[in-house]
PDB file of C-alpha atoms and ligand atoms in Angstrom:
ATOM      1  CA  MET A  10    -289.206-158.362 196.628  1.00  0.00           C
ATOM      2  CA  PRO A  11    -288.898-159.739 193.067  1.00  0.00           C
ATOM      3  CA  SER A  12    -285.860-158.193 191.433  1.00  0.00           C
ATOM      4  CA  SER A  13    -287.806-157.321 188.241  1.00  0.00           C
ATOM      5  CA  PHE A  14    -290.085-155.052 190.305  1.00  0.00           C
ATOM      6  CA  PHE A  15    -287.078-153.297 191.812  1.00  0.00           C
ATOM      7  CA  ASN A  16    -285.311-152.925 188.442  1.00  0.00           C
ATOM      8  CA  GLN A  17    -288.341-151.395 186.750  1.00  0.00           C
ATOM      9  CA  GLY A  18    -288.788-148.779 189.434  1.00  0.00           C
ATOM     10  CA  PHE A  19    -285.094-148.003 189.404  1.00  0.00           C
ATOM     11  CA  GLN A  20    -285.023-147.496 185.641  1.00  0.00           C
ATOM     12  CA  ARG A  21    -288.089-145.288 185.563  1.00  0.00           C
ATOM     13  CA  LYS A  22    -286.738-142.958 188.229  1.00  0.00           C
ATOM     14  CA  ARG A  23    -283.247-142.751 186.718  1.00  0.00           C
ATOM     15  CA  PRO A  24    -283.491-142.972 182.950  1.00  0.00           C
ATOM     16  CA  SER A  25    -279.987-141.499 182.553  1.00  0.00           C
ATOM     17  CA  THR A  26    -278.168-144.451 184.128  1.00  0.00           C
ATOM     18  CA  HIS A  27    -275.965-145.438 181.207  1.00  0.00           C
ATOM     19  CA  LYS A  28    -272.578-147.065 181.129  1.00  0.00           C
ATOM     20  CA  LEU A  29    -269.759-146.727 178.641  1.00  0.00           C
ATOM     21  CA  PRO A  30    -267.837-149.869 177.676  1.00  0.00           C
ATOM     22  CA  PRO A  31    -264.040-149.590 178.042  1.00  0.00           C
ATOM     23  CA  GLY A  32    -262.376-147.134 175.633  1.00  0.00           C
ATOM     24  CA  GLN A  33    -265.675-145.652 174.405  1.00  0.00           C
ATOM     25  CA  TYR A  34    -266.906-142.025 174.508  1.00  0.00           C
ATOM     26  CA  GLU A  35    -270.488-140.799 174.280  1.00  0.00           C
ATOM     27  CA  THR A  36    -271.691-139.031 171.136  1.00  0.00           C
ATOM     28  CA  HIS A  37    -275.020-137.311 170.516  1.00  0.00           C
ATOM     29  CA  ASP A  38    -274.600-137.438 166.716  1.00  0.00           C
ATOM     30  CA  PHE A  39    -275.329-140.505 164.664  1.00  0.00           C
ATOM     31  CA  PRO A  40    -272.107-141.000 162.627  1.00  0.00           C
ATOM     32  CA  VAL A  41    -272.364-142.883 159.315  1.00  0.00           C
ATOM     33  CA  LEU A  42    -269.838-145.703 158.799  1.00  0.00           C
ATOM     34  CA  SER A  43    -270.049-147.565 155.504  1.00  0.00           C
ATOM     35  CA  ALA A  44    -267.352-149.666 153.854  1.00  0.00           C
ATOM     36  CA  GLY A  45    -268.646-148.848 150.362  1.00  0.00           C
ATOM     37  CA  PRO A  46    -271.288-146.847 148.509  1.00  0.00           C
ATOM     38  CA  THR A  47    -274.839-146.693 149.850  1.00  0.00           C
ATOM     39  CA  PRO A  48    -277.037-149.111 147.870  1.00  0.00           C
ATOM     40  CA  ARG A  49    -280.473-147.810 146.868  1.00  0.00           C
ATOM     41  CA  ILE A  50    -283.009-150.620 147.014  1.00  0.00           C
ATOM     42  CA  ALA A  51    -286.417-150.217 145.351  1.00  0.00           C
ATOM     43  CA  LEU A  52    -289.035-151.424 147.828  1.00  0.00           C
ATOM     44  CA  ASP A  53    -290.788-153.556 145.201  1.00  0.00           C
ATOM     45  CA  LYS A  54    -287.487-155.413 144.658  1.00  0.00           C
ATOM     46  CA  TRP A  55    -286.534-155.722 148.345  1.00  0.00           C
ATOM     47  CA  THR A  56    -286.550-159.169 149.944  1.00  0.00           C
ATOM     48  CA  LEU A  57    -285.321-160.689 153.196  1.00  0.00           C
ATOM     49  CA  THR A  58    -284.516-164.406 153.235  1.00  0.00           C
ATOM     50  CA  LEU A  59    -283.799-166.899 156.020  1.00  0.00           C
ATOM     51  CA  GLU A  60    -281.715-169.715 154.554  1.00  0.00           C
ATOM     52  CA  GLY A  61    -278.993-172.260 155.235  1.00  0.00           C
ATOM     53  CA  LEU A  62    -279.756-174.747 158.035  1.00  0.00           C
ATOM     54  CA  VAL A  63    -283.552-174.377 157.948  1.00  0.00           C
ATOM     55  CA  GLU A  64    -286.054-177.063 156.941  1.00  0.00           C
ATOM     56  CA  GLU A  65    -287.422-174.654 154.319  1.00  0.00           C
ATOM     57  CA  PRO A  66    -286.052-171.228 153.395  1.00  0.00           C
ATOM     58  CA  LYS A  67    -288.384-168.275 154.081  1.00  0.00           C
ATOM     59  CA  LYS A  68    -288.518-165.111 151.995  1.00  0.00           C
ATOM     60  CA  TRP A  69    -290.494-161.927 152.692  1.00  0.00           C
ATOM     61  CA  SER A  70    -291.329-159.134 150.265  1.00  0.00           C
ATOM     62  CA  TRP A  71    -291.373-155.587 151.651  1.00  0.00           C
ATOM     63  CA  GLN A  72    -295.155-155.721 151.901  1.00  0.00           C
ATOM     64  CA  GLU A  73    -295.130-159.075 153.693  1.00  0.00           C
ATOM     65  CA  PHE A  74    -292.361-157.967 156.019  1.00  0.00           C
ATOM     66  CA  ASN A  75    -294.239-154.834 157.016  1.00  0.00           C
ATOM     67  CA  ALA A  76    -297.265-156.917 157.991  1.00  0.00           C
ATOM     68  CA  LEU A  77    -295.215-158.600 160.756  1.00  0.00           C
ATOM     69  CA  PRO A  78    -295.651-157.389 164.330  1.00  0.00           C
ATOM     70  CA  GLN A  79    -293.292-154.531 165.246  1.00  0.00           C
ATOM     71  CA  GLN A  80    -291.879-153.407 168.563  1.00  0.00           C
ATOM     72  CA  ASP A  81    -290.038-150.385 169.916  1.00  0.00           C
ATOM     73  CA  PHE A  82    -286.404-150.787 170.945  1.00  0.00           C
ATOM     74  CA  ASN A  83    -284.290-148.178 172.769  1.00  0.00           C
ATOM     75  CA  PRO A  84    -280.789-149.626 172.920  1.00  0.00           C
ATOM     76  CA  ASP A  85    -277.405-148.066 173.604  1.00  0.00           C
ATOM     77  CA  ILE A  86    -275.103-148.755 170.637  1.00  0.00           C
ATOM     78  CA  HIS A  87    -271.316-149.029 170.561  1.00  0.00           C
ATOM     79  CA  CYS A  88    -269.095-148.641 167.488  1.00  0.00           C
ATOM     80  CA  VAL A  89    -265.603-150.134 167.423  1.00  0.00           C
ATOM     81  CA  THR A  90    -264.298-146.689 166.341  1.00  0.00           C
ATOM     82  CA  GLN A  91    -265.059-145.777 169.973  1.00  0.00           C
ATOM     83  CA  TRP A  92    -268.309-143.833 169.845  1.00  0.00           C
ATOM     84  CA  SER A  93    -271.301-144.956 171.853  1.00  0.00           C
ATOM     85  CA  LYS A  94    -274.792-143.525 171.583  1.00  0.00           C
ATOM     86  CA  PHE A  95    -277.299-143.933 174.394  1.00  0.00           C
ATOM     87  CA  ASP A  96    -281.050-144.503 174.109  1.00  0.00           C
ATOM     88  CA  THR A  97    -281.411-144.771 170.324  1.00  0.00           C
ATOM     89  CA  LYS A  98    -285.065-144.970 169.238  1.00  0.00           C
ATOM     90  CA  TRP A  99    -286.006-147.730 166.837  1.00  0.00           C
ATOM     91  CA  ARG A 100    -289.057-149.581 165.663  1.00  0.00           C
ATOM     92  CA  GLY A 101    -288.701-152.914 163.959  1.00  0.00           C
ATOM     93  CA  VAL A 102    -289.267-156.647 163.923  1.00  0.00           C
ATOM     94  CA  SER A 103    -287.653-158.894 166.515  1.00  0.00           C
ATOM     95  CA  LEU A 104    -285.533-161.750 165.154  1.00  0.00           C
ATOM     96  CA  ASP A 105    -287.621-163.976 167.430  1.00  0.00           C
ATOM     97  CA  THR A 106    -290.659-163.114 165.289  1.00  0.00           C
ATOM     98  CA  LEU A 107    -288.758-164.133 162.139  1.00  0.00           C
ATOM     99  CA  LEU A 108    -287.432-167.335 163.695  1.00  0.00           C
ATOM    100  CA  GLU A 109    -290.986-168.402 164.583  1.00  0.00           C
ATOM    101  CA  GLN A 110    -291.574-168.785 160.834  1.00  0.00           C
ATOM    102  CA  VAL A 111    -288.813-171.302 160.096  1.00  0.00           C
ATOM    103  CA  ARG A 112    -287.744-174.621 161.552  1.00  0.00           C
ATOM    104  CA  LEU A 113    -284.029-174.475 162.262  1.00  0.00           C
ATOM    105  CA  LYS A 114    -282.039-177.648 161.809  1.00  0.00           C
ATOM    106  CA  PRO A 115    -280.562-178.886 165.095  1.00  0.00           C
ATOM    107  CA  ASP A 116    -276.959-178.166 164.053  1.00  0.00           C
ATOM    108  CA  ALA A 117    -277.604-174.445 163.400  1.00  0.00           C
ATOM    109  CA  ARG A 118    -275.270-172.543 165.749  1.00  0.00           C
ATOM    110  CA  TYR A 119    -274.194-169.421 163.839  1.00  0.00           C
ATOM    111  CA  VAL A 120    -275.692-166.859 161.468  1.00  0.00           C
ATOM    112  CA  MET A 121    -274.184-164.982 158.533  1.00  0.00           C
ATOM    113  CA  ALA A 122    -275.969-161.695 157.844  1.00  0.00           C
ATOM    114  CA  SER A 123    -275.636-160.489 154.224  1.00  0.00           C
ATOM    115  CA  SER A 124    -276.450-157.088 152.819  1.00  0.00           C
ATOM    116  CA  TYR A 125    -277.271-155.496 149.510  1.00  0.00           C
ATOM    117  CA  GLY A 126    -273.850-154.292 148.330  1.00  0.00           C
ATOM    118  CA  GLY A 127    -272.052-157.436 149.527  1.00  0.00           C
ATOM    119  CA  TYR A 128    -271.296-156.719 153.203  1.00  0.00           C
ATOM    120  CA  THR A 129    -271.403-159.731 155.518  1.00  0.00           C
ATOM    121  CA  THR A 130    -271.000-160.268 159.250  1.00  0.00           C
ATOM    122  CA  ASN A 131    -271.178-163.390 161.444  1.00  0.00           C
ATOM    123  CA  LEU A 132    -272.904-163.902 164.777  1.00  0.00           C
ATOM    124  CA  PRO A 133    -273.657-166.800 167.112  1.00  0.00           C
ATOM    125  CA  LEU A 134    -277.320-167.838 166.808  1.00  0.00           C
ATOM    126  CA  ALA A 135    -277.784-167.347 170.566  1.00  0.00           C
ATOM    127  CA  ASP A 136    -276.887-163.664 170.144  1.00  0.00           C
ATOM    128  CA  VAL A 137    -279.820-162.940 167.842  1.00  0.00           C
ATOM    129  CA  ARG A 138    -282.493-164.687 169.951  1.00  0.00           C
ATOM    130  CA  GLU A 139    -284.510-163.870 173.077  1.00  0.00           C
ATOM    131  CA  GLY A 140    -284.970-160.184 172.341  1.00  0.00           C
ATOM    132  CA  LYS A 141    -281.297-159.527 171.578  1.00  0.00           C
ATOM    133  CA  ALA A 142    -281.641-158.550 167.886  1.00  0.00           C
ATOM    134  CA  PHE A 143    -284.130-156.924 165.547  1.00  0.00           C
ATOM    135  CA  ILE A 144    -284.577-155.662 161.996  1.00  0.00           C
ATOM    136  CA  GLY A 145    -284.797-151.872 162.312  1.00  0.00           C
ATOM    137  CA  LEU A 146    -287.218-150.111 159.945  1.00  0.00           C
ATOM    138  CA  ILE A 147    -287.982-146.831 161.735  1.00  0.00           C
ATOM    139  CA  TYR A 148    -285.396-144.616 163.424  1.00  0.00           C
ATOM    140  CA  ASP A 149    -286.474-141.676 165.579  1.00  0.00           C
ATOM    141  CA  GLY A 150    -290.011-141.896 164.170  1.00  0.00           C
ATOM    142  CA  GLN A 151    -288.938-141.789 160.494  1.00  0.00           C
ATOM    143  CA  PRO A 152    -288.257-144.527 157.946  1.00  0.00           C
ATOM    144  CA  LEU A 153    -284.594-145.504 158.312  1.00  0.00           C
ATOM    145  CA  THR A 154    -282.490-143.406 155.905  1.00  0.00           C
ATOM    146  CA  PRO A 155    -280.361-145.152 153.235  1.00  0.00           C
ATOM    147  CA  GLU A 156    -277.114-143.957 154.901  1.00  0.00           C
ATOM    148  CA  HIS A 157    -278.044-145.741 158.137  1.00  0.00           C
ATOM    149  CA  GLY A 158    -279.088-148.933 156.372  1.00  0.00           C
ATOM    150  CA  GLY A 159    -282.614-148.216 155.130  1.00  0.00           C
ATOM    151  CA  PRO A 160    -284.951-149.650 154.165  1.00  0.00           C
ATOM    152  CA  ALA A 161    -284.032-152.306 156.747  1.00  0.00           C
ATOM    153  CA  ARG A 162    -280.987-153.190 158.833  1.00  0.00           C
ATOM    154  CA  LEU A 163    -280.030-155.699 161.443  1.00  0.00           C
ATOM    155  CA  VAL A 164    -279.507-154.242 164.934  1.00  0.00           C
ATOM    156  CA  VAL A 165    -277.659-156.297 167.558  1.00  0.00           C
ATOM    157  CA  PRO A 166    -276.926-153.662 170.176  1.00  0.00           C
ATOM    158  CA  HIS A 167    -275.038-155.769 172.727  1.00  0.00           C
ATOM    159  CA  LEU A 168    -272.221-156.341 170.189  1.00  0.00           C
ATOM    160  CA  TYR A 169    -270.072-153.736 168.421  1.00  0.00           C
ATOM    161  CA  PHE A 170    -272.154-151.998 165.778  1.00  0.00           C
ATOM    162  CA  TRP A 171    -270.315-153.537 162.793  1.00  0.00           C
ATOM    163  CA  LYS A 172    -272.370-156.678 163.573  1.00  0.00           C
ATOM    164  CA  SER A 173    -275.520-154.642 162.781  1.00  0.00           C
ATOM    165  CA  ALA A 174    -275.592-155.171 159.003  1.00  0.00           C
ATOM    166  CA  LYS A 175    -277.145-152.277 157.085  1.00  0.00           C
ATOM    167  CA  TRP A 176    -279.289-153.007 153.961  1.00  0.00           C
ATOM    168  CA  ILE A 177    -279.835-156.565 155.150  1.00  0.00           C
ATOM    169  CA  THR A 178    -281.160-159.090 152.654  1.00  0.00           C
ATOM    170  CA  SER A 179    -280.398-162.501 154.136  1.00  0.00           C
ATOM    171  CA  LEU A 180    -279.634-164.450 157.277  1.00  0.00           C
ATOM    172  CA  ARG A 181    -277.928-167.772 156.623  1.00  0.00           C
ATOM    173  CA  PHE A 182    -277.850-170.314 159.446  1.00  0.00           C
ATOM    174  CA  MET A 183    -274.633-172.309 159.755  1.00  0.00           C
ATOM    175  CA  ALA A 184    -273.194-175.137 161.860  1.00  0.00           C
ATOM    176  CA  ASP A 185    -269.722-173.578 162.122  1.00  0.00           C
ATOM    177  CA  ASP A 186    -268.606-169.992 162.562  1.00  0.00           C
ATOM    178  CA  GLU A 187    -267.318-168.217 159.453  1.00  0.00           C
ATOM    179  CA  PRO A 188    -265.801-164.731 159.249  1.00  0.00           C
ATOM    180  CA  GLY A 189    -267.698-161.922 157.516  1.00  0.00           C
ATOM    181  CA  PHE A 190    -266.311-158.786 155.870  1.00  0.00           C
ATOM    182  CA  TRP A 191    -264.567-157.102 158.826  1.00  0.00           C
ATOM    183  CA  GLU A 192    -263.835-160.389 160.571  1.00  0.00           C
ATOM    184  CA  ARG A 193    -261.778-161.535 157.557  1.00  0.00           C
ATOM    185  CA  ALA A 194    -259.892-158.244 157.832  1.00  0.00           C
ATOM    186  CA  GLY A 195    -258.795-159.065 161.397  1.00  0.00           C
ATOM    187  CA  TYR A 196    -261.688-157.877 163.536  1.00  0.00           C
ATOM    188  CA  SER A 197    -263.059-160.002 166.370  1.00  0.00           C
ATOM    189  CA  MET A 198    -265.266-162.995 165.522  1.00  0.00           C
ATOM    190  CA  TYR A 199    -267.581-161.970 168.409  1.00  0.00           C
ATOM    191  CA  GLY A 200    -267.143-158.253 169.194  1.00  0.00           C
ATOM    192  CA  ASP A 201    -268.229-157.839 172.817  1.00  0.00           C
ATOM    193  CA  PRO A 202    -267.831-154.119 173.649  1.00  0.00           C
ATOM    194  CA  TRP A 203    -267.747-154.848 177.405  1.00  0.00           C
ATOM    195  CA  LYS A 204    -264.633-156.986 176.832  1.00  0.00           C
ATOM    196  CA  ALA A 205    -263.232-154.545 174.228  1.00  0.00           C
ATOM    197  CA  GLN A 206    -263.082-157.392 171.670  1.00  0.00           C
ATOM    198  CA  ARG A 207    -262.104-155.170 168.762  1.00  0.00           C
ATOM    199  CA  TYR A 208    -259.616-157.380 166.922  1.00  0.00           C
ATOM    200  CA  ALA A 209    -259.137-161.145 166.563  1.00  0.00           C
ATOM    201  CA  ASP A 210    -256.283-160.869 169.087  1.00  0.00           C
ATOM    202  CA  ASP A 211    -258.767-159.719 171.735  1.00  0.00           C
ATOM    203  CA  ASP A 212    -260.850-162.931 171.454  1.00  0.00           C
ATOM    204  CA  GLU A 213    -260.368-165.411 174.236  1.00  0.00           C
TER     205      GLU A 213
HETATM  206  N1  MTE B 143    -273.952-153.291 154.899  1.00  0.00           N
HETATM  207  C1  MTE B 143    -273.160-152.676 155.780  1.00  0.00           C
HETATM  208  N2  MTE B 143    -273.491-152.718 157.078  1.00  0.00           N
HETATM  209  C2  MTE B 143    -272.721-152.108 157.998  1.00  0.00           C
HETATM  210  C3  MTE B 143    -271.536-151.428 157.616  1.00  0.00           C
HETATM  211  C4  MTE B 143    -271.208-151.405 156.237  1.00  0.00           C
HETATM  212  O1  MTE B 143    -270.188-150.840 155.828  1.00  0.00           O
HETATM  213  N3  MTE B 143    -272.050-152.032 155.341  1.00  0.00           N
HETATM  214  N4  MTE B 143    -270.741-150.846 158.564  1.00  0.00           N
HETATM  215  C5  MTE B 143    -270.865-151.359 159.935  1.00  0.00           C
HETATM  216  C6  MTE B 143    -270.201-150.523 160.899  1.00  0.00           C
HETATM  217  S1  MTE B 143    -268.524-150.657 161.039  1.00  0.00           S
HETATM  218  C7  MTE B 143    -270.903-149.744 161.772  1.00  0.00           C
HETATM  219  S2  MTE B 143    -270.154-148.925 163.036  1.00  0.00           S
HETATM  220  C8  MTE B 143    -272.341-149.528 161.601  1.00  0.00           C
HETATM  221  C9  MTE B 143    -272.566-148.072 161.332  1.00  0.00           C
HETATM  222  O2  MTE B 143    -273.928-147.800 161.220  1.00  0.00           O
HETATM  223  P1  MTE B 143    -274.346-146.311 160.962  1.00  0.00           P
HETATM  224  O3  MTE B 143    -273.671-145.864 159.697  1.00  0.00           O
HETATM  225  O4  MTE B 143    -275.830-146.323 160.882  1.00  0.00           O
HETATM  226  O5  MTE B 143    -273.846-145.533 162.155  1.00  0.00           O
HETATM  227  O6  MTE B 143    -272.886-150.261 160.518  1.00  0.00           O
HETATM  228  C10 MTE B 143    -272.333-151.527 160.330  1.00  0.00           C
HETATM  229  N5  MTE B 143    -273.078-152.173 159.290  1.00  0.00           N
HETATM  230 MO1   MO B 144    -268.016-149.569 163.158  1.00  0.00          MO
END
């Protein structure tokens, strides 16, 4: 029997099969964690740009961005402060959809996500492709609130949630890894919750 058939049936019958990464506890709230004040971005001023190692940079206005195909995502999320939240309900645009609209240069290996307000965080390019990352616009059926990163935030659920930049405004493709805001302060360059990679010392 193909394993995908088995997995689908298994998940439908047991939707509550969730796992906690090491050192995490489950919360039903949605805590807000912001390193600074919440920026308020007027939608007619909002832009998202793909830049760096691309043949031509690509910039979307809010209106253009909202014309892109959207999908539902229901990931479990894991914050380095040890809360995890199961089955969060998002709607947004897959990074794969965005990447279809640029030609990456062959040496692009990493991405720096930058936010309104100055926050940055780094990720390997492979970790934002193939369905692994999206720009969240709707949370629980409502436009994403400013506190949680509205109007638009990056969501990369398989890494600790500090990699999910709120108020995102650009993704810069890079040849070499560079630390972002928390990474410069001693947090892990990668942040795999399943390996408890909280601090730089936890990286292999
Ligand atoms: N721009 C920006 N993005 C950010 C942060 C931030 O301070 N600024 N905090 C990060 C951290 S540490 C976490 S745990 C999550 C928190 O998201 P939430 O406030 O929606 O729970 O956002 C991440 N993205
Ligand atoms: Mo966090």
